[in-house]
Coordinates of C-alpha atoms and ligand atoms in Angstrom, one line a residue:
M25 CA 0.0 0.0 0.0
D26 CA 1.6 3.2 -1.1
M27 CA -0.5 5.8 0.7
R28 CA -0.2 8.7 3.1
V29 CA -3.0 8.5 5.6
L30 CA -3.9 11.0 8.3
I31 CA -5.7 9.6 11.4
S32 CA -7.3 12.0 13.9
G33 CA -7.4 10.7 17.5
A34 CA -4.8 8.7 19.5
S35 CA -6.9 6.6 21.9
I36 CA -7.9 3.1 20.8
A37 CA -9.3 3.1 17.2
G38 CA -6.6 5.5 15.8
P39 CA -3.4 3.7 16.9
T40 CA -5.0 0.3 16.0
L41 CA -5.7 1.5 12.5
A42 CA -2.2 3.1 12.4
Y43 CA -0.7 -0.3 13.3
W44 CA -2.5 -2.2 10.6
L45 CA -1.9 0.4 7.9
T46 CA 1.8 0.6 8.6
Q47 CA 2.0 -3.2 8.6
R48 CA 0.6 -3.1 5.1
G49 CA 3.0 -0.4 3.9
A50 CA 1.2 2.9 4.3
Q51 CA 2.8 6.1 5.7
V52 CA 0.7 7.2 8.7
T53 CA 0.4 10.4 10.7
V54 CA -1.8 10.5 13.8
V55 CA -2.9 13.9 15.2
E56 CA -4.2 14.1 18.7
R57 CA -5.8 17.1 20.3
A58 CA -4.6 16.4 23.8
P59 CA -1.0 17.5 24.6
A60 CA 0.0 13.9 25.4
L61 CA -1.5 10.4 25.3
R62 CA -4.6 10.4 27.6
G63 CA -4.5 7.9 30.5
G64 CA -7.4 6.8 32.6
G65 CA -10.8 5.5 31.8
H66 CA -12.7 2.3 32.7
G67 CA -11.6 -1.3 32.4
V68 CA -12.2 -2.6 28.8
D69 CA -12.8 -6.2 28.2
F70 CA -12.3 -8.6 25.3
R71 CA -14.4 -11.7 24.4
G72 CA -14.9 -14.2 21.6
A73 CA -13.6 -13.1 18.2
Q74 CA -12.0 -10.0 19.7
M75 CA -9.4 -12.3 21.3
E76 CA -8.3 -13.4 17.8
L77 CA -7.5 -9.7 17.0
L78 CA -5.2 -9.4 20.1
R79 CA -3.4 -12.6 18.9
R80 CA -3.0 -11.2 15.4
M81 CA -1.5 -8.0 16.8
D82 CA 0.7 -10.1 19.0
L83 CA -0.7 -8.1 21.9
L84 CA -2.4 -10.9 24.0
D85 CA 0.6 -11.5 26.3
A86 CA 1.1 -7.8 26.8
V87 CA -2.6 -7.3 27.6
R88 CA -2.6 -10.3 30.0
A89 CA 0.5 -8.9 31.7
R90 CA -1.5 -5.7 32.5
E91 CA -4.9 -7.3 33.0
T92 CA -7.0 -5.9 35.8
G93 CA -7.6 -9.4 37.2
M94 CA -10.9 -8.1 38.5
G95 CA -12.9 -10.5 40.6
E96 CA -16.6 -10.3 41.6
Q97 CA -18.7 -7.1 41.5
R98 CA -20.8 -6.5 44.6
V99 CA -23.9 -4.3 44.9
V100 CA -23.9 -2.7 48.4
D101 CA -26.4 -0.8 50.4
A102 CA -25.9 2.5 52.3
G103 CA -24.3 0.6 55.2
G104 CA -21.9 -1.3 53.0
R105 CA -23.8 -4.6 53.3
V106 CA -23.6 -6.8 50.2
R107 CA -27.0 -7.1 48.4
V108 CA -25.8 -9.1 45.3
R109 CA -22.6 -10.6 44.1
M110 CA -21.9 -11.0 40.4
P111 CA -19.2 -13.1 38.9
S112 CA -16.3 -11.3 37.1
A113 CA -17.3 -12.6 33.6
F114 CA -20.3 -10.2 33.8
F115 CA -18.2 -7.1 33.3
S116 CA -14.6 -8.3 32.7
G117 CA -14.9 -10.7 29.7
E118 CA -12.1 -13.1 28.9
V119 CA -9.4 -10.5 29.6
E120 CA -9.8 -7.0 30.9
I121 CA -7.3 -4.1 30.9
G122 CA -7.5 -0.4 31.8
R123 CA -8.4 1.8 28.8
G124 CA -5.3 4.0 29.5
D125 CA -3.0 0.9 29.7
L126 CA -4.4 -0.3 26.4
A127 CA -3.9 3.1 24.7
Q128 CA -0.3 3.1 26.0
L129 CA 0.4 -0.4 24.6
L130 CA -1.0 0.6 21.2
Y131 CA 1.0 3.7 21.2
D132 CA 4.2 1.9 22.2
R133 CA 3.6 -0.7 19.5
T134 CA 3.3 2.0 16.7
S135 CA 5.4 5.0 17.8
D136 CA 8.5 3.9 15.8
D137 CA 6.7 3.7 12.5
V138 CA 4.0 6.3 12.9
E139 CA 4.3 10.1 13.0
Y140 CA 2.4 11.2 16.1
V141 CA 1.5 14.9 16.5
F142 CA 0.1 15.9 19.9
G143 CA -1.6 19.1 20.9
D144 CA -3.0 19.9 17.4
H145 CA -6.2 19.1 15.5
V146 CA -7.7 19.3 12.0
A147 CA -9.2 22.7 11.4
A148 CA -10.4 22.3 7.8
I149 CA -10.6 19.6 5.2
D150 CA -10.7 20.3 1.5
Q151 CA -10.7 17.2 -0.8
D152 CA -10.6 16.7 -4.6
T153 CA -10.5 13.5 -6.6
N154 CA -6.7 12.9 -6.0
G155 CA -6.2 13.8 -2.3
V156 CA -7.2 15.8 0.8
D157 CA -5.8 19.1 1.8
V158 CA -5.8 19.4 5.6
T159 CA -5.3 22.6 7.5
F160 CA -4.2 22.2 11.2
A161 CA -5.3 24.4 14.1
R162 CA -1.7 25.3 14.9
G163 CA -1.3 26.6 11.4
G164 CA 0.3 24.0 9.1
A165 CA -1.3 22.6 5.9
R166 CA -0.5 19.2 4.4
R167 CA -1.9 16.9 1.7
F168 CA -2.9 13.3 2.3
D169 CA -4.4 10.5 0.2
L170 CA -6.9 9.6 2.9
V171 CA -8.1 11.0 6.2
V172 CA -9.7 8.9 9.0
G173 CA -11.6 10.4 11.9
A174 CA -10.9 8.2 15.0
D175 CA -11.5 11.1 17.3
G176 CA -14.4 9.8 19.3
L177 CA -17.9 11.0 20.2
H178 CA -17.1 14.7 19.6
S179 CA -15.1 14.0 16.4
G180 CA -13.6 17.0 14.7
V181 CA -13.2 15.2 11.4
R182 CA -16.9 14.3 11.4
A183 CA -17.8 17.9 12.1
A184 CA -15.5 19.1 9.3
A185 CA -16.6 16.5 6.6
F186 CA -20.1 15.5 7.6
G187 CA -21.7 18.3 9.6
P188 CA -22.4 19.4 13.2
E189 CA -22.5 16.7 16.0
E190 CA -26.1 17.5 17.0
R191 CA -27.3 16.1 13.7
F192 CA -25.9 12.6 14.5
R193 CA -26.0 12.4 18.3
T194 CA -28.8 10.8 20.3
F195 CA -28.6 11.6 24.1
L196 CA -29.6 8.6 26.2
G197 CA -30.6 10.6 29.3
Y198 CA -27.5 9.9 31.5
Y199 CA -24.0 11.3 32.2
Q200 CA -21.0 9.4 33.4
A201 CA -17.8 10.5 35.1
G202 CA -14.8 8.3 35.7
F203 CA -11.4 9.0 37.4
T204 CA -8.7 7.2 39.4
M205 CA -8.1 7.8 43.1
P206 CA -6.1 6.2 45.9
N207 CA -7.5 2.9 47.0
E208 CA -8.8 4.3 50.3
L209 CA -11.5 1.6 50.6
G210 CA -8.8 -1.2 50.5
L211 CA -10.4 -3.1 47.7
D212 CA -8.7 -6.2 46.5
H213 CA -9.6 -7.3 43.0
V214 CA -13.2 -6.4 43.6
G215 CA -15.7 -3.8 42.4
L216 CA -18.5 -2.2 44.5
M217 CA -21.7 -0.6 43.2
Y218 CA -24.0 1.6 45.2
N219 CA -27.3 3.1 44.0
E220 CA -29.9 5.7 45.0
P221 CA -32.7 6.5 42.5
G222 CA -31.3 8.0 39.4
R223 CA -27.7 7.9 40.5
G224 CA -25.1 5.1 40.6
V225 CA -21.5 4.9 41.9
M226 CA -18.9 2.3 41.2
V227 CA -15.5 1.8 42.6
S228 CA -13.0 -1.0 42.0
S229 CA -9.4 -1.9 42.4
G230 CA -7.5 -4.6 40.4
R231 CA -4.0 -4.8 39.2
D232 CA -2.5 -1.9 41.2
P233 CA -3.5 -2.2 44.9
A234 CA -2.7 1.4 45.5
V235 CA -5.2 2.7 42.9
A236 CA -9.0 2.5 42.6
G237 CA -11.1 3.4 39.6
A238 CA -14.3 5.4 40.5
G239 CA -17.3 5.9 38.2
F240 CA -20.5 7.9 38.6
V241 CA -23.5 7.4 36.3
F242 CA -26.6 9.6 36.8
S243 CA -29.8 10.4 35.0
S244 CA -30.3 14.0 33.8
E245 CA -31.9 16.2 31.3
E246 CA -29.4 17.3 28.7
L247 CA -27.0 19.8 30.2
S248 CA -25.1 22.6 28.5
Y249 CA -21.5 23.0 29.7
D250 CA -17.9 23.5 28.4
R251 CA -16.3 20.1 27.9
H252 CA -12.9 21.5 28.5
D253 CA -13.8 23.3 31.8
R254 CA -12.7 20.8 34.4
A255 CA -14.1 22.8 37.3
A256 CA -17.5 23.0 35.7
L257 CA -17.6 19.3 35.2
V258 CA -16.6 18.6 38.8
E259 CA -19.4 21.0 40.0
I260 CA -22.0 19.2 37.9
V261 CA -21.1 15.9 39.6
R262 CA -20.9 17.4 43.1
R263 CA -24.4 19.0 42.7
R264 CA -25.9 15.8 41.4
Y265 CA -24.5 13.7 44.3
A266 CA -25.1 16.2 47.1
G267 CA -26.5 14.4 50.1
A268 CA -25.8 10.9 48.8
G269 CA -24.9 8.2 51.3
W270 CA -22.5 5.3 51.6
E271 CA -18.9 6.3 50.7
V272 CA -20.0 9.0 48.2
P273 CA -18.7 12.0 50.2
R274 CA -15.2 10.4 50.2
L275 CA -15.4 9.7 46.4
L276 CA -16.4 13.3 45.8
R277 CA -13.4 14.5 47.8
A278 CA -11.2 12.3 45.6
L279 CA -12.9 13.7 42.5
D280 CA -11.6 17.2 43.4
Q281 CA -8.0 15.9 43.2
A282 CA -8.4 13.5 40.3
P283 CA -5.7 13.8 37.7
D284 CA -7.6 12.1 34.8
L285 CA -11.3 13.0 35.0
Y286 CA -13.4 11.7 32.1
F287 CA -16.9 13.2 31.8
D288 CA -19.4 12.7 29.1
A289 CA -23.0 12.1 28.2
L290 CA -24.2 8.6 27.5
A291 CA -24.9 9.2 23.8
Q292 CA -24.9 7.4 20.5
I293 CA -23.8 8.4 17.1
H294 CA -25.9 7.3 14.1
L295 CA -24.8 8.2 10.5
D296 CA -26.2 7.1 7.2
R297 CA -22.7 6.7 5.8
W298 CA -19.3 6.4 7.4
S299 CA -17.3 8.0 4.5
Q300 CA -17.4 11.0 2.3
G301 CA -15.0 10.7 -0.7
R302 CA -11.5 10.3 0.8
V303 CA -12.6 10.8 4.4
A304 CA -13.8 8.0 6.6
L305 CA -14.9 7.6 10.2
L306 CA -14.0 4.8 12.7
G307 CA -14.9 3.8 16.2
D308 CA -16.9 6.2 18.4
A309 CA -16.6 8.9 15.8
A310 CA -18.7 6.7 13.4
W311 CA -20.9 4.6 15.7
A312 CA -20.5 5.5 19.4
A313 CA -22.9 3.3 21.4
G314 CA -22.0 4.1 25.1
P315 CA -21.0 1.8 28.0
G316 CA -21.9 -1.8 27.4
G317 CA -21.8 -1.4 23.7
S318 CA -18.5 -3.2 23.2
G319 CA -17.1 0.1 22.0
T320 CA -13.4 -0.6 22.5
G321 CA -13.3 -4.1 21.1
L322 CA -15.4 -3.1 18.1
A323 CA -13.3 0.0 17.4
M324 CA -10.2 -2.3 17.2
M325 CA -12.0 -4.9 15.0
G326 CA -13.3 -2.1 12.7
A327 CA -9.7 -0.7 12.4
Y328 CA -8.5 -4.1 11.3
V329 CA -11.3 -4.5 8.7
L330 CA -10.7 -1.0 7.4
A331 CA -7.0 -1.6 6.9
A332 CA -7.6 -5.0 5.3
E333 CA -10.1 -3.6 2.9
L334 CA -7.9 -0.7 1.9
D335 CA -5.0 -3.1 1.3
A336 CA -7.1 -5.5 -0.7
A337 CA -8.6 -2.7 -2.9
G338 CA -5.2 -1.3 -3.9
D339 CA -4.1 2.4 -4.2
R340 CA -7.1 3.7 -6.2
G341 CA -9.8 1.6 -4.6
H342 CA -10.6 3.6 -1.5
A343 CA -14.2 4.1 -2.3
A344 CA -14.9 0.4 -2.7
A345 CA -12.8 -0.3 0.4
F346 CA -14.8 2.2 2.5
A347 CA -18.1 0.7 1.3
R348 CA -17.0 -2.9 2.1
Y349 CA -15.6 -1.9 5.5
E350 CA -18.9 -0.2 6.4
A351 CA -21.0 -3.2 5.1
A352 CA -18.8 -5.6 7.3
V353 CA -19.0 -3.5 10.5
R354 CA -22.5 -2.0 10.5
K355 CA -24.3 -5.1 11.9
A356 CA -22.0 -5.3 14.9
A357 CA -22.3 -1.5 15.5
A358 CA -26.1 -2.0 15.5
V359 CA -25.8 -4.8 18.1
G360 CA -23.6 -2.4 20.2
H361 CA -26.3 0.3 19.9
R362 CA -29.0 -2.0 21.1
Q363 CA -26.9 -3.4 24.0
A364 CA -25.9 0.0 25.2
K365 CA -29.3 1.5 25.2
G366 CA -30.2 0.0 28.5
A367 CA -26.9 0.7 30.2
G368 CA -27.9 4.0 32.0
G369 CA -31.1 2.5 33.5
F370 CA -29.1 -0.6 34.6
L371 CA -26.3 1.4 36.2
A372 CA -28.5 4.1 37.7
P373 CA -32.1 2.7 37.9
P374 CA -34.6 5.6 38.3
T375 CA -36.6 4.4 41.5
E376 CA -36.0 2.2 44.6
K377 CA -38.4 -0.3 43.0
A378 CA -36.3 -0.4 39.8
I379 CA -33.1 -0.8 41.8
R380 CA -34.6 -3.8 43.5
R381 CA -35.8 -5.2 40.2
R382 CA -32.3 -4.8 38.7
D383 CA -30.8 -6.6 41.7
R384 CA -33.3 -9.5 41.4
G385 CA -32.2 -9.8 37.7
Y386 CA -28.6 -9.8 38.7
R387 CA -29.2 -12.6 41.3
L388 CA -31.0 -14.7 38.6
L389 CA -28.2 -14.2 36.1
S390 CA -25.4 -15.1 38.5
N391 CA -27.3 -18.3 39.2
R392 CA -25.1 -21.2 38.1
I393 CA -27.6 -22.5 35.6
L394 CA -28.2 -19.2 33.9
L395 CA -24.6 -18.0 33.8
P396 CA -23.6 -20.0 30.8
L397 CA -26.6 -18.6 28.9
F398 CA -25.5 -15.0 29.9
N399 CA -21.9 -15.8 28.7
R400 CA -23.3 -17.1 25.4
I401 CA -25.3 -13.9 24.9
T402 CA -22.3 -11.6 25.6
A403 CA -19.9 -13.7 23.5
G404 CA -22.5 -13.7 20.8
A405 CA -22.5 -9.9 20.7
A406 CA -18.7 -9.8 20.6
N407 CA -18.8 -12.4 17.8
S408 CA -21.1 -10.3 15.6
L409 CA -18.0 -9.3 13.7
T410 CA -15.3 -12.0 13.2
L411 CA -12.1 -11.9 11.3
D412 CA -12.8 -15.1 9.3
A413 CA -13.1 -13.3 6.0
Y414 CA -9.8 -11.5 6.5
P415 CA -6.5 -13.3 5.9
H416 CA -3.7 -12.4 8.3
E417 CA -1.2 -11.4 5.6
S418 CA -1.2 -8.3 3.5
A419 CA -2.3 -8.4 -0.2
A420 CA 1.4 -7.9 -1.2
A421 CA 2.6 -10.8 1.0
R422 CA -0.1 -13.1 -0.5
T423 CA 1.0 -12.0 -4.1
N424 CA 4.6 -12.8 -3.3
A425 CA 3.8 -16.1 -1.7
Ligands
LIG4 C1 -9.3 9.5 28.5 C2 -10.5 8.7 28.1 C3 -11.3 8.1 29.1 C4 -12.4 7.3 28.7 N1 -13.1 6.7 29.7 C5 -14.3 6.1 29.4 C6 -15.2 5.7 30.4 O1 -14.9 5.7 31.6 N2 -16.4 5.1 30.0 C7 -16.7 5.0 28.7 O2 -17.8 4.5 28.4 N3 -15.9 5.4 27.7 C8 -14.7 6.0 28.0 N4 -13.9 6.5 27.0 C9 -14.3 6.2 25.6 C10 -13.8 4.9 25.1 O3 -12.4 4.9 25.0 C11 -14.3 4.6 23.6 O4 -15.7 4.5 23.7 C12 -13.8 3.4 22.9 O5 -12.6 2.9 23.4 C13 -13.6 3.7 21.4 O6 -12.5 4.4 21.2 P1 -12.2 5.5 20.1 O7 -10.7 5.4 19.9 O8 -13.1 5.3 18.9 O9 -12.6 6.9 20.8 P2 -12.0 7.6 22.1 O10 -11.5 6.6 23.1 O11 -13.1 8.5 22.6 O12 -10.8 8.5 21.6 C14 -10.9 9.6 20.8 C15 -9.5 10.3 20.8 O13 -9.6 11.4 19.9 C16 -9.1 12.6 20.6 N5 -9.8 13.7 20.0 C17 -11.0 14.2 20.3 N6 -11.3 15.3 19.5 C18 -10.2 15.4 18.6 C19 -9.9 16.3 17.6 N7 -10.8 17.2 17.2 N8 -8.7 16.1 16.9 C20 -7.8 15.1 17.3 N9 -8.0 14.3 18.4 C21 -9.2 14.4 19.0 C22 -9.4 12.4 22.1 O14 -8.6 13.1 22.9 C23 -9.1 10.9 22.2 O15 -7.8 10.6 22.5 C24 -12.8 7.2 27.3 C25 -12.0 7.8 26.3 C26 -10.9 8.6 26.7 C27 -10.0 9.3 25.6

């Protein structure tokens, strides 16, 4: 593949695509808006066919070396008494790693072969039949053969090439905040969840006993705020959790100090097409589903398929490759959308009655007889996109063989 490709976004989808494109001969630049690689985030799990992707990237051992090793998840009441215990497979799949650790692994795997530009972003895109002229916010302009937006829910490439975010975003009625904090609760490979109507709190500690990951999910009307104003985000969470019981006051104090706060709406992105000419979208930028929608695994699988299709189509075949990539990944994205729709109500049920109903469901599912069925359903979702149709080697390697 003799192509110059610009990828916007250096989290999960972007570096995975960069890896597979450089493996297949392309020259890749990744531009990331943040000044450095962003750490933090929830644990992300892999199941079923997604495990094969980690093997093909020769990443499985490295992921296992950093896996969270999370054990059971417990629902607790205001006094800390355990109401329900759920086995780790519920949330942690076959292997689970922190999102930030995964991003770091992907960056380390690609940084020798890929040009990374931090602290900049695409300001304008102007394409013709032979290439794409990109103007960067810091002032430079460069020409590429293709541009891929892997820049998440609030994608700048999508805004530049497809239109404003509001046109494609569906708000699901909830917000989430996540951050790391000292493991003050002394958790040992265990996660705790506490609920009051419309608000949920999760805290867990896995691989690093000194550190815990905290998460808040709460129902809300759509709020207007500046995404980049940390103090405003903290204030939103503080207000929403005022007066909450259990260990919530302690978690709110930790929130003030958190080095890596992530705050966003639970929202989905729906687009009629994932490409416009020489510009394509990948991962959350194209099909964000929200928590529970297999977003990380599918972003990586989609990156693999996109690189394989571009490689198979040859240097002038990007339009066909984009169409085939979209046809291959759409069904799995739709499964993710369906799965994630209920996540807010599940993590933060609206009433006491709904909390109790959710807990009864948990108890049933963790029953030994039903657990295999639950595992089959989650693996089925992860298997809605497989790599069977995609050979491991590049088109060039197959021609030379
Ligand atoms: C720091 C962080 C923490 C997260 N924590 C959670 C969590 O707790 N719960 C959850 O459900 N999901 C979380 N996510 C989202 C989750 O990573 C994705 O849903 C999933 O992994 C798919 O990844 P993606 O690469 O498509 O998008 P993302 O992981 O969202 O990555 C997008 C990347 O693009 C960058 N970016 C954004 N705009 C621009 C721009 N205009 N130009 C260049 N770069 C840009 C972002 O800084 C980010 O690095 C988090 C994402 C990040 C970046």
